Amino acid sequence: MSEIAFFGAVEIGLVYALVALGVYLSFRVLDFPDLTVDGSFPLGAAVCATLLVAGVNPWIASLVAALAGSMAGLVTATLNVRFKILHLLASILTMIALFSVNLRIMGRPNVALLMQDTVLTPFYGLGLPDHVVRPLVVLVVVVVIVLLLSRFLNSEFGLAMRATGVNARMARAQGVQTDFHIYAGMALSNGLCALAGALFAQTNGFADVTTGIGTIVVGLAAVIVGETVLPARAMLWALVGCVVGSILYRLAVQLALSADAIGLQASDLNLVTAVLVAVALILPRMRLKAASKKREAAR
Amino acid sequence: MTITRLFLAAATAAVALTSAAAFAQTKTVAITAIVEHPALDATRDGVIEALKAAGYTPGDTLKVEYQSAQGNPATAAQIARQFAGARPDVIVPISTPSAQAVVASTRDIPVVFTAVTDPVGAQLVRSLDKPGANVTGVSDMAPVAEHVALIREIVPSVKRLGVLYNAGEPNSVSLVKALKAEAQKAGLTVVEATATKSADAQPAARSLVGKADAIYVPLDNTVVSALESVVAVGQQAKLPVFSADTDSVARGTVASIGFDYRQVGRQTGEAVVRILKGEKPGDVPVTFAKGTDLFVNPKSAAAMGVTIPEAVIQRATKVVGQ
């Protein structure tokens, strides 16, 4: 693995870490399986790219992109909470609608940003090579968001949101307005995914309507791999686990890309990636089993 | 003394090895596509064919690396980084998102993109003639000039060319712009009719009756999805309908010229060879793919009141409806 490929994997892992954090919020904290992310990720890319082309400041464009993602999350939450549509179906409806919305926003299937100023532009040419600058800038964004999220989830409001996910009836009995917390959580979750989309568009030079495909799978894989390699009770470490899981997932893809050395073809990529992630999930469990057997034998 | 001799021997061996490597001149070409797809796969095979034809033998003087993103743009970005790190002699990205990801990842490795419709719009190059920097390639924009020539050959009396499209589709809008430029060169006037939804295609086609001598349908999703209704108007009014894509010929248009993507790949491979031989990508102009597939539908032509000249039928790759 070359240095550029390694930093590339870390960079894309960090961008998708925001998706993982969003998925952690909906899937783990709120217990809301949310497929909206397949639409809110490209929505963020589309909004950000369109604004950048119109000459808006890159940070403001990224922020507006995140807000657009929050709106999408609110739509899904409304369909579910207000109109009682099953969460999975509600999120699928928002996701497919977003495909058309994204096409409308961009006015075409692909908007190029290769010659536009992005949040990264001021950091290029400060002496570090581009492939190091990109992950560094994204890292700063991710660290800030992890710290903010950790504070948020440990606040009274955040604790109420966690209670909503664990046991909504109990939370309501304690005076928590569960509906409101679902709205807030879904908005936050999809806002993060849209921000990831905005960063992806800026680091890779394009927004494309197809960028959303498989986002939820990548996010879930990152969350689960993170939980496996970094089993943690404290909220901060659980969030760090999402980030680590996302980077590990990208490194697995990187390994899969180099798998031709053992006779695999380019078309086997998805299979190899799935196997690598499965192994990452199974190994710690086997180690745990072996350890408990040892303990029993020692007894 | 012995140490010096050892050192000398090692140095000689090293020199011998490097000169052997220089003699072999192995070149590495890294190819990536956004997804496996018949047209994209044919493009890749065409690139390798052209390299072979120029004397680069895979496994001997040429190392070809191929990666597919399996439809996932994040993977495409990662492949771009991998190639940027592996430093091949040329990177060949197939399709727009793959090309953008590669161009975003390297500023010095030569890039020859292919199967990109609008390279300037995709910000891969600033200009087609003098791309500059490290990027050049082949565009698969519809061969509008060839289409105009074909229409004039089949309908020599054509003066006014009707074009039927949805003004809300950016691809169609840019194609109509190119069509106007080509028509002007050929001394034709373009008459526009727009449809915002499929149901509007038929009335829009009718509006061209009497105002145009032939109808041209670009690869427009709205109009192509209602193609049969346009063909019906053509038959009733004896107004020949042509299409930008060859697939529509079987559905009733008179004729079209499209791409053989293996040929597009060969054209791309020729640009790669120029760069392997030492030319700078920035000095190699972006070229447009040449349409080599000619599809004709004589039965439809007869229904629309025209006869396809024997010369055209003779060189057609496919005669539909016989």
Coordinates of C-alpha atoms in Angstrom, one line a residue:
Chain A
M1 CA 0.0 0.0 0.0
S2 CA 1.6 3.3 -1.1
E3 CA 1.6 6.3 1.2
I4 CA -0.9 8.2 -1.1
A5 CA -3.2 5.2 -1.1
F6 CA -3.0 4.9 2.7
F7 CA -3.7 8.6 3.3
G8 CA -6.5 8.4 0.7
A9 CA -8.1 5.5 2.6
V10 CA -7.8 7.4 5.9
E11 CA -9.2 10.6 4.3
I12 CA -12.3 8.8 2.8
G13 CA -12.7 6.9 6.1
L14 CA -12.8 10.2 8.0
V15 CA -15.3 11.6 5.6
Y16 CA -17.5 8.6 6.0
A17 CA -16.9 8.7 9.8
L18 CA -19.5 11.5 9.8
V19 CA -21.9 9.1 8.1
A20 CA -21.0 6.5 10.8
L21 CA -21.7 9.1 13.5
G22 CA -25.1 9.9 11.9
V23 CA -26.0 6.2 11.6
Y24 CA -24.9 5.7 15.2
L25 CA -27.3 8.4 16.3
S26 CA -30.3 7.0 14.3
F27 CA -29.6 3.3 14.5
R28 CA -28.0 2.9 17.9
V29 CA -29.2 5.9 20.0
L30 CA -32.7 6.3 18.6
D31 CA -33.2 2.6 17.4
F32 CA -34.5 4.0 14.1
P33 CA -33.2 2.1 11.0
D34 CA -32.9 5.0 8.7
L35 CA -32.2 4.6 4.9
T36 CA -32.6 8.4 4.3
V37 CA -28.8 8.6 4.4
D38 CA -28.5 7.2 0.9
G39 CA -30.3 10.4 -0.1
S40 CA -29.1 12.9 2.4
F41 CA -25.4 12.2 1.6
P42 CA -25.7 13.1 -2.1
L43 CA -28.1 15.9 -1.1
G44 CA -25.3 17.5 0.9
A45 CA -22.9 17.0 -2.0
A46 CA -25.5 18.6 -4.4
V47 CA -26.3 21.6 -2.2
C48 CA -22.7 22.3 -1.5
A49 CA -21.6 21.9 -5.1
T50 CA -24.4 24.1 -6.4
L51 CA -23.6 26.9 -3.9
L52 CA -19.8 26.7 -4.6
V53 CA -20.4 27.1 -8.3
A54 CA -22.6 30.1 -7.5
G55 CA -19.6 31.6 -5.6
V56 CA -20.7 31.1 -2.0
N57 CA -18.0 30.7 0.7
P58 CA -17.1 27.0 1.0
W59 CA -17.7 26.8 4.8
I60 CA -21.1 28.5 4.5
A61 CA -22.0 26.1 1.6
S62 CA -21.0 23.1 3.8
L63 CA -23.2 24.5 6.6
V64 CA -26.2 25.0 4.3
A65 CA -25.6 21.5 3.0
A66 CA -25.8 20.1 6.5
L67 CA -29.0 22.1 7.1
A68 CA -30.5 20.6 4.0
G69 CA -29.7 17.2 5.2
S70 CA -31.4 18.0 8.5
M71 CA -34.5 18.9 6.6
A72 CA -34.5 15.5 4.9
G73 CA -34.2 13.9 8.3
L74 CA -37.2 15.9 9.5
V75 CA -39.2 14.7 6.5
T76 CA -38.5 11.1 7.4
A77 CA -39.2 11.7 11.1
T78 CA -42.5 13.5 10.2
L79 CA -43.7 10.6 8.0
N80 CA -42.9 8.2 10.9
V81 CA -44.0 10.2 14.0
R82 CA -46.9 12.2 12.6
F83 CA -48.3 9.9 10.0
K84 CA -47.3 6.6 11.6
I85 CA -45.5 5.2 8.5
L86 CA -43.1 2.4 9.5
H87 CA -39.6 3.9 10.0
L88 CA -38.0 1.7 7.3
L89 CA -40.6 2.6 4.7
A90 CA -40.7 6.3 5.7
S91 CA -36.9 6.6 5.2
I92 CA -37.1 4.7 1.9
L93 CA -39.8 7.2 0.7
T94 CA -37.6 10.2 1.6
M95 CA -34.5 8.5 0.0
I96 CA -36.2 7.9 -3.4
A97 CA -37.7 11.4 -3.4
L98 CA -34.3 12.9 -2.7
F99 CA -32.9 11.4 -5.9
S100 CA -35.3 13.6 -7.9
V101 CA -34.7 16.5 -5.6
N102 CA -30.9 16.2 -6.0
L103 CA -31.3 16.2 -9.8
R104 CA -33.4 19.4 -9.5
I105 CA -30.9 21.1 -7.2
M106 CA -28.0 20.4 -9.5
G107 CA -30.0 20.7 -12.8
R108 CA -27.9 17.8 -14.2
P109 CA -26.5 14.5 -12.9
N110 CA -23.0 15.7 -12.2
V111 CA -21.5 19.0 -11.0
A112 CA -17.8 19.4 -11.2
L113 CA -15.8 21.2 -8.5
L114 CA -12.3 20.5 -9.8
M115 CA -11.7 24.2 -10.6
Q116 CA -13.7 25.6 -7.7
D117 CA -12.4 26.9 -4.4
T118 CA -13.3 24.5 -1.6
V119 CA -12.7 24.5 2.2
L120 CA -9.4 22.8 1.4
T121 CA -8.1 25.5 -1.0
P122 CA -6.5 27.8 1.7
F123 CA -4.6 24.8 3.1
Y124 CA -3.0 23.7 -0.1
G125 CA 0.4 25.0 -0.7
L126 CA 1.3 25.4 3.0
G127 CA 4.2 23.0 2.5
L128 CA 2.4 19.7 3.1
P129 CA 1.5 17.5 0.1
D130 CA -2.1 17.5 -1.0
H131 CA -2.7 13.9 0.0
V132 CA -1.8 14.8 3.6
V133 CA -3.6 18.1 3.7
R134 CA -7.0 16.5 2.8
P135 CA -7.2 14.0 5.6
L136 CA -5.8 16.6 8.1
V137 CA -8.6 19.1 7.4
V138 CA -11.2 16.4 7.5
L139 CA -9.7 15.1 10.8
V140 CA -10.1 18.5 12.4
V141 CA -13.8 18.6 11.4
V142 CA -14.3 15.1 12.7
V143 CA -12.6 15.7 16.0
V144 CA -14.7 18.9 16.6
I145 CA -17.9 17.0 15.8
V146 CA -17.0 14.0 18.0
L147 CA -16.4 16.3 21.0
L148 CA -19.6 18.3 20.4
L149 CA -21.6 15.1 19.9
S150 CA -20.2 13.6 23.1
R151 CA -21.1 16.7 25.1
F152 CA -24.5 16.7 23.5
L153 CA -25.3 13.1 24.2
N154 CA -24.2 13.5 27.9
S155 CA -26.3 16.6 28.4
E156 CA -29.8 16.3 29.9
F157 CA -31.3 16.7 26.4
G158 CA -29.0 14.0 25.0
L159 CA -29.7 11.6 27.9
A160 CA -33.5 12.1 27.2
M161 CA -32.8 11.2 23.5
R162 CA -30.9 8.1 24.5
A163 CA -33.8 7.1 26.9
T164 CA -36.2 7.6 23.9
G165 CA -34.2 5.0 21.9
V166 CA -33.9 2.5 24.7
N167 CA -37.5 2.6 26.0
A168 CA -39.8 5.2 24.6
R169 CA -42.7 4.3 26.9
M170 CA -40.6 4.5 30.0
A171 CA -39.1 7.8 28.7
R172 CA -42.6 9.2 28.2
A173 CA -43.5 8.2 31.7
Q174 CA -40.5 10.2 32.9
G175 CA -41.8 13.3 31.1
V176 CA -39.6 13.0 28.0
Q177 CA -41.2 14.4 24.9
T178 CA -40.1 11.4 22.8
D179 CA -41.5 12.7 19.5
F180 CA -39.5 15.8 19.7
H181 CA -36.4 13.9 20.4
I182 CA -36.9 11.7 17.4
Y183 CA -37.3 14.8 15.2
A184 CA -34.1 16.3 16.7
G185 CA -32.1 13.1 16.4
M186 CA -33.1 12.4 12.9
A187 CA -32.3 16.0 11.9
L188 CA -28.9 15.8 13.5
S189 CA -28.1 12.4 12.0
N190 CA -29.0 13.4 8.4
G191 CA -27.3 16.7 8.9
L192 CA -24.0 14.9 9.6
C193 CA -24.5 12.6 6.6
A194 CA -25.1 15.7 4.4
L195 CA -22.0 17.3 5.8
A196 CA -20.1 14.2 4.8
G197 CA -21.5 14.5 1.3
A198 CA -20.4 18.1 1.1
L199 CA -16.9 17.2 2.2
F200 CA -16.8 14.2 -0.2
A201 CA -17.7 16.5 -3.1
Q202 CA -15.0 19.0 -2.1
T203 CA -12.2 16.5 -1.6
N204 CA -13.0 14.6 -4.8
G205 CA -13.9 17.4 -7.1
F206 CA -17.5 16.4 -8.0
A207 CA -21.0 15.9 -6.9
D208 CA -22.9 13.1 -8.7
V209 CA -26.5 11.9 -8.1
T210 CA -25.1 8.4 -7.8
T211 CA -22.8 9.2 -4.8
G212 CA -25.5 8.0 -2.4
I213 CA -25.5 4.4 -3.4
G214 CA -24.6 2.1 -0.5
T215 CA -24.0 4.9 2.0
I216 CA -26.1 3.2 4.7
V217 CA -24.2 -0.1 4.3
V218 CA -20.9 1.7 4.7
G219 CA -22.2 3.6 7.7
L220 CA -23.6 0.5 9.4
A221 CA -20.4 -1.5 8.7
A222 CA -18.3 1.3 10.2
V223 CA -20.5 1.4 13.4
I224 CA -20.4 -2.3 13.8
V225 CA -16.7 -2.7 13.1
G226 CA -16.0 0.2 15.5
E227 CA -18.1 -1.5 18.2
T228 CA -16.2 -4.7 17.7
V229 CA -12.6 -3.3 17.8
L230 CA -13.4 -0.7 20.5
P231 CA -16.0 -2.0 22.8
A232 CA -16.7 1.0 25.0
R233 CA -19.3 2.1 27.6
A234 CA -18.4 5.8 27.7
M235 CA -20.2 7.8 25.0
L236 CA -17.0 9.6 23.8
W237 CA -15.2 6.3 23.1
A238 CA -18.3 4.8 21.4
L239 CA -18.2 7.8 19.0
V240 CA -14.4 7.4 18.6
G241 CA -15.2 3.7 17.7
C242 CA -17.4 4.9 14.8
V243 CA -14.5 6.9 13.5
V244 CA -12.0 4.1 13.9
G245 CA -14.5 1.6 12.3
S246 CA -15.0 3.9 9.3
I247 CA -11.2 4.2 8.7
L248 CA -10.7 0.4 9.2
Y249 CA -13.5 -0.2 6.7
R250 CA -11.7 1.9 4.1
L251 CA -8.4 0.2 4.8
A252 CA -10.2 -3.1 4.2
V253 CA -11.4 -1.8 0.8
Q254 CA -7.8 -0.7 0.1
L255 CA -6.6 -4.3 0.8
A256 CA -9.4 -5.7 -1.4
L257 CA -8.2 -3.4 -4.2
S258 CA -4.8 -5.0 -4.0
A259 CA -6.2 -8.5 -3.9
D260 CA -5.3 -9.2 -7.6
A261 CA -1.9 -10.5 -6.3
I262 CA -3.7 -13.6 -5.0
G263 CA -5.6 -14.2 -8.3
L264 CA -8.8 -12.2 -7.6
Q265 CA -10.3 -9.9 -10.2
A266 CA -11.4 -6.3 -10.1
S267 CA -15.0 -7.5 -10.2
D268 CA -14.5 -9.4 -7.0
L269 CA -14.0 -6.2 -5.0
N270 CA -17.4 -6.1 -3.2
L271 CA -17.1 -9.7 -2.2
V272 CA -13.6 -9.4 -0.9
T273 CA -14.6 -6.3 1.1
A274 CA -17.5 -8.1 2.6
V275 CA -15.3 -11.1 3.6
L276 CA -12.7 -8.8 5.1
V277 CA -15.3 -6.9 7.2
A278 CA -16.9 -10.3 8.2
V279 CA -13.5 -11.5 9.4
A280 CA -13.0 -8.3 11.3
L281 CA -16.3 -9.0 13.1
I282 CA -15.8 -12.7 13.7
L283 CA -12.2 -12.7 14.9
P284 CA -12.6 -10.8 18.2
R285 CA -15.6 -13.0 19.0
M286 CA -13.5 -16.1 18.4
R287 CA -10.7 -14.7 20.5
L288 CA -13.3 -14.1 23.3
K289 CA -14.5 -17.6 23.0
A290 CA -11.0 -19.0 23.1
A291 CA -10.2 -16.9 26.2
S292 CA -13.3 -18.1 28.1
K293 CA -12.5 -21.8 27.2
K294 CA -9.0 -21.2 28.6
R295 CA -10.4 -19.8 31.7
E296 CA -12.7 -22.8 32.1
A297 CA -9.9 -25.2 31.5
A298 CA -7.8 -23.5 34.1
R299 CA -10.6 -23.9 36.7
Chain B
M1 CA 41.2 -4.2 -1.5
T2 CA 38.7 -7.0 -1.5
I3 CA 36.0 -4.6 -0.2
T4 CA 36.7 -2.3 -3.1
R5 CA 36.5 -5.2 -5.5
L6 CA 33.2 -6.3 -4.0
F7 CA 31.8 -2.8 -4.2
L8 CA 32.9 -2.6 -7.9
A9 CA 31.3 -5.9 -8.7
A10 CA 28.1 -4.8 -6.9
A11 CA 28.1 -1.5 -8.8
T12 CA 28.6 -3.3 -12.1
A13 CA 25.8 -5.7 -11.4
A14 CA 23.5 -2.8 -10.4
V15 CA 24.3 -0.9 -13.6
A16 CA 23.7 -4.1 -15.7
L17 CA 20.4 -4.5 -14.0
T18 CA 19.2 -1.0 -14.5
S19 CA 20.3 -1.0 -18.1
A20 CA 18.4 -4.3 -18.6
A21 CA 15.3 -2.7 -17.1
A22 CA 15.7 0.4 -19.3
F23 CA 16.1 -1.9 -22.3
A24 CA 12.9 -3.7 -21.5
Q25 CA 11.1 -0.3 -21.1
T26 CA 8.1 -1.7 -19.2
K27 CA 5.3 0.8 -19.1
T28 CA 2.4 0.7 -16.7
V29 CA -1.1 1.8 -17.6
A30 CA -3.7 1.9 -14.9
I31 CA -7.3 1.7 -16.1
T32 CA -10.4 2.3 -13.9
A33 CA -14.1 2.4 -14.6
I34 CA -17.0 3.4 -12.4
V35 CA -18.8 0.1 -13.0
E36 CA -18.6 -3.0 -15.2
H37 CA -21.0 -2.4 -18.2
P38 CA -20.8 -3.7 -21.8
A39 CA -19.9 -0.3 -23.3
L40 CA -17.3 0.5 -20.6
D41 CA -15.8 -2.9 -20.7
A42 CA -15.5 -2.7 -24.5
T43 CA -13.8 0.7 -24.1
R44 CA -11.2 -0.8 -21.8
D45 CA -10.6 -3.7 -24.2
G46 CA -10.2 -1.2 -27.0
V47 CA -7.5 0.7 -25.1
I48 CA -5.5 -2.4 -24.5
E49 CA -5.9 -3.4 -28.2
A50 CA -4.5 -0.1 -29.3
L51 CA -1.6 -0.4 -27.0
K52 CA -0.9 -3.9 -28.3
A53 CA -1.1 -2.6 -31.9
A54 CA 1.6 0.0 -31.0
G55 CA 4.0 -2.7 -29.9
Y56 CA 3.3 -2.7 -26.1
T57 CA 2.8 -6.4 -25.1
P58 CA 0.9 -7.0 -21.9
G59 CA 3.0 -9.0 -19.5
D60 CA 6.2 -8.1 -21.3
T61 CA 6.7 -4.4 -22.2
L62 CA 3.4 -3.3 -20.7
K63 CA 1.8 -3.8 -17.3
V64 CA -2.0 -3.1 -17.3
E65 CA -3.7 -2.6 -14.0
Y66 CA -7.5 -2.5 -14.0
Q67 CA -9.9 -1.6 -11.1
S68 CA -13.7 -1.3 -11.2
A69 CA -15.5 0.8 -8.5
Q70 CA -18.5 -1.5 -8.8
G71 CA -20.8 1.5 -9.0
N72 CA -19.6 3.1 -5.8
P73 CA -18.2 6.6 -6.2
A74 CA -16.4 6.4 -2.8
T75 CA -14.6 3.4 -4.1
A76 CA -13.8 5.3 -7.3
A77 CA -12.2 8.0 -5.1
Q78 CA -10.2 5.4 -3.3
I79 CA -9.0 3.7 -6.5
A80 CA -8.0 7.2 -7.8
R81 CA -5.8 7.6 -4.6
Q82 CA -4.4 4.1 -5.1
F83 CA -3.3 4.8 -8.7
A84 CA -1.9 8.2 -7.7
G85 CA 0.3 6.4 -5.2
A86 CA 1.3 3.6 -7.5
R87 CA 2.6 6.2 -10.0
P88 CA 1.8 4.4 -13.3
D89 CA 3.0 6.0 -16.6
V90 CA -0.6 6.8 -17.6
I91 CA -4.0 6.6 -15.8
V92 CA -7.1 5.9 -18.0
P93 CA -10.3 6.7 -16.2
I94 CA -13.5 5.6 -18.0
S95 CA -16.7 7.6 -17.3
T96 CA -17.1 11.1 -15.8
P97 CA -17.1 10.4 -12.0
S98 CA -14.0 8.1 -12.3
A99 CA -12.2 10.8 -14.4
Q100 CA -13.0 13.6 -11.8
A101 CA -11.8 11.5 -8.9
V102 CA -8.5 10.7 -10.7
V103 CA -8.0 14.3 -11.8
A104 CA -8.6 15.4 -8.2
S105 CA -6.0 13.0 -7.0
T106 CA -3.0 13.8 -9.1
R107 CA -1.5 16.9 -10.7
D108 CA 1.5 15.3 -12.4
I109 CA 0.7 11.7 -13.6
P110 CA -0.6 11.8 -17.2
V111 CA -4.4 11.2 -17.3
V112 CA -6.2 10.1 -20.5
F113 CA -10.0 10.0 -19.8
T114 CA -12.5 8.4 -22.0
A115 CA -16.3 7.9 -22.3
V116 CA -16.9 11.4 -20.9
T117 CA -19.6 13.4 -22.7
D118 CA -18.7 16.9 -21.7
P119 CA -15.0 17.2 -20.5
V120 CA -15.1 21.0 -20.2
G121 CA -18.3 21.0 -18.2
A122 CA -16.9 18.2 -16.0
Q123 CA -13.9 20.6 -15.4
L124 CA -11.4 17.9 -16.5
V125 CA -9.8 20.3 -19.0
R126 CA -10.1 24.0 -19.6
S127 CA -10.1 23.8 -23.3
L128 CA -10.4 21.0 -25.9
D129 CA -7.6 22.0 -28.3
K130 CA -5.0 22.9 -25.6
P131 CA -6.0 21.0 -22.5
G132 CA -2.8 22.0 -20.6
A133 CA -1.7 20.4 -17.3
N134 CA -1.6 16.6 -17.1
V135 CA -5.0 15.7 -18.6
T136 CA -6.3 14.9 -22.1
G137 CA -8.8 12.3 -23.4
V138 CA -11.7 11.3 -25.7
S139 CA -15.2 12.5 -25.4
D140 CA -18.2 10.4 -26.4
M141 CA -20.5 13.4 -27.2
A142 CA -23.1 12.4 -29.8
P143 CA -21.5 12.8 -33.3
V144 CA -23.8 15.6 -34.3
A145 CA -21.9 16.6 -37.4
E146 CA -22.1 13.0 -38.6
H147 CA -25.8 13.0 -37.9
V148 CA -26.4 16.1 -39.9
A149 CA -24.4 14.7 -42.8
L150 CA -26.4 11.5 -42.7
I151 CA -29.7 13.3 -42.7
R152 CA -28.6 15.3 -45.7
E153 CA -27.5 12.2 -47.5
I154 CA -30.9 10.4 -46.9
V155 CA -33.1 13.5 -47.4
P156 CA -31.2 15.7 -49.9
S157 CA -34.0 18.2 -50.1
V158 CA -33.8 19.1 -46.3
K159 CA -33.6 22.8 -45.6
R160 CA -35.3 23.1 -42.2
L161 CA -34.3 20.5 -39.6
G162 CA -36.8 20.1 -36.7
V163 CA -35.4 19.2 -33.3
L164 CA -37.6 17.8 -30.6
Y165 CA -36.4 17.8 -27.0
N166 CA -37.0 18.7 -23.4
A167 CA -35.5 22.1 -22.6
G168 CA -35.2 20.9 -19.0
E169 CA -32.6 18.2 -19.8
P170 CA -29.1 19.7 -19.7
N171 CA -27.6 17.0 -22.0
S172 CA -30.2 17.8 -24.7
V173 CA -29.7 21.6 -24.3
S174 CA -25.9 21.3 -24.9
L175 CA -26.5 18.9 -27.8
V176 CA -29.0 21.2 -29.5
K177 CA -26.4 24.0 -29.2
A178 CA -23.9 21.8 -31.0
L179 CA -26.5 20.9 -33.6
K180 CA -27.2 24.5 -34.4
A181 CA -23.5 25.1 -35.0
E182 CA -23.3 22.1 -37.3
A183 CA -26.5 22.9 -39.1
Q184 CA -25.3 26.4 -39.8
K185 CA -22.2 25.0 -41.4
A186 CA -24.3 22.8 -43.6
G187 CA -26.7 25.7 -44.6
L188 CA -29.7 24.3 -42.6
T189 CA -32.0 26.1 -40.3
V190 CA -32.9 24.5 -37.0
V191 CA -36.6 24.6 -35.9
E192 CA -37.1 23.8 -32.3
A193 CA -40.0 22.1 -30.6
T194 CA -39.9 21.4 -26.9
A195 CA -41.8 18.9 -24.7
T196 CA -41.6 19.1 -20.9
K197 CA -43.2 15.7 -20.4
S198 CA -43.6 12.6 -22.5
A199 CA -47.3 13.3 -23.2
D200 CA -46.2 16.6 -24.9
A201 CA -44.0 14.8 -27.3
Q202 CA -46.7 14.1 -29.9
P203 CA -48.2 17.6 -30.0
A204 CA -44.7 19.0 -30.2
A205 CA -43.9 16.7 -33.1
R206 CA -47.1 17.8 -34.8
S207 CA -46.2 21.4 -34.4
L208 CA -43.2 20.7 -36.6
V209 CA -45.3 19.5 -39.5
G210 CA -45.0 22.1 -42.3
K211 CA -42.3 23.9 -40.5
A212 CA -39.5 21.3 -40.9
D213 CA -38.4 18.8 -43.6
A214 CA -37.1 16.2 -41.2
I215 CA -37.2 15.7 -37.4
Y216 CA -34.1 14.9 -35.3
V217 CA -34.6 13.5 -31.8
P218 CA -31.5 13.8 -29.5
L219 CA -30.8 11.3 -26.7
D220 CA -33.5 13.1 -24.6
N221 CA -35.1 11.0 -21.9
T222 CA -38.5 12.7 -22.2
V223 CA -38.9 12.4 -26.0
V224 CA -37.2 9.1 -26.4
S225 CA -39.6 7.5 -23.9
A226 CA -42.5 8.7 -26.1
L227 CA -40.7 7.9 -29.3
E228 CA -43.5 5.8 -30.8
S229 CA -45.9 8.8 -30.8
V230 CA -43.3 10.9 -32.6
V231 CA -42.8 8.1 -35.2
A232 CA -46.5 8.0 -35.7
V233 CA -46.6 11.7 -36.5
G234 CA -43.7 11.1 -39.0
Q235 CA -45.6 8.4 -40.8
Q236 CA -48.8 10.4 -41.0
A237 CA -47.2 13.6 -42.2
K238 CA -44.5 11.8 -44.4
L239 CA -41.9 13.6 -42.3
P240 CA -38.7 11.5 -41.8
V241 CA -37.7 11.1 -38.1
F242 CA -34.0 10.6 -37.2
S243 CA -32.5 9.8 -33.8
A244 CA -29.2 10.5 -32.1
D245 CA -29.0 6.9 -30.7
T246 CA -28.9 3.7 -32.6
D247 CA -31.3 1.9 -30.2
S248 CA -34.2 4.1 -31.4
V249 CA -33.8 2.9 -35.0
A250 CA -35.4 -0.4 -34.1
R251 CA -38.3 1.6 -32.6
G252 CA -39.0 3.3 -35.9
T253 CA -36.6 6.1 -36.7
V254 CA -35.0 6.2 -40.2
A255 CA -31.4 5.9 -39.3
S256 CA -28.7 6.8 -36.8
I257 CA -24.9 6.7 -36.2
G258 CA -23.7 5.5 -32.8
F259 CA -20.6 4.4 -31.1
D260 CA -18.8 1.1 -31.2
Y261 CA -17.2 1.5 -27.8
R262 CA -14.3 -0.8 -28.6
Q263 CA -13.4 1.7 -31.3
V264 CA -13.8 4.5 -28.8
G265 CA -11.3 2.6 -26.6
R266 CA -8.9 2.2 -29.5
Q267 CA -9.0 5.9 -30.2
T268 CA -8.2 6.5 -26.5
G269 CA -5.4 4.0 -26.6
E270 CA -3.9 5.9 -29.5
A271 CA -3.7 9.0 -27.3
V272 CA -2.2 6.9 -24.5
V273 CA 0.5 5.7 -26.9
R274 CA 1.4 9.3 -27.8
I275 CA 2.0 10.0 -24.2
L276 CA 4.0 6.8 -23.6
K277 CA 6.2 7.9 -26.5
G278 CA 7.0 11.1 -24.7
E279 CA 4.3 13.7 -25.6
K280 CA 2.9 15.9 -22.8
P281 CA -0.9 15.3 -22.2
G282 CA -1.4 19.0 -22.1
D283 CA -0.3 19.2 -25.8
V284 CA -2.5 16.4 -27.0
P285 CA -6.0 17.8 -27.9
V286 CA -9.1 16.2 -26.6
T287 CA -10.8 14.3 -29.5
F288 CA -14.4 13.4 -30.1
A289 CA -15.2 9.7 -30.6
K290 CA -16.1 8.8 -34.1
G291 CA -19.5 7.1 -34.6
T292 CA -18.9 3.9 -36.5
D293 CA -22.2 2.0 -36.0
L294 CA -24.7 2.9 -38.7
F295 CA -28.2 1.6 -38.1
V296 CA -30.9 2.0 -40.8
N297 CA -34.6 1.1 -41.0
P298 CA -35.7 1.1 -44.7
K299 CA -39.2 0.0 -43.8
S300 CA -39.7 3.0 -41.5
A301 CA -38.1 5.2 -44.1
A302 CA -40.6 4.1 -46.7
A303 CA -43.5 4.7 -44.3
M304 CA -42.2 8.3 -43.8
G305 CA -41.9 8.8 -47.6
V306 CA -38.1 8.6 -48.1
T307 CA -35.9 6.0 -49.6
I308 CA -32.5 5.2 -48.0
P309 CA -29.9 5.4 -50.8
E310 CA -28.3 2.1 -51.6
A311 CA -24.8 3.5 -50.7
V312 CA -26.0 4.1 -47.1
I313 CA -27.6 0.6 -46.8
Q314 CA -24.4 -0.9 -48.2
R315 CA -22.2 0.6 -45.4
A316 CA -24.8 0.1 -42.6
T317 CA -23.7 -2.0 -39.6
K318 CA -27.2 -3.1 -39.0
V319 CA -30.3 -3.0 -41.2
V320 CA -33.4 -3.1 -38.9
G321 CA -36.8 -4.6 -39.7
Q322 CA -36.1 -7.0 -42.5

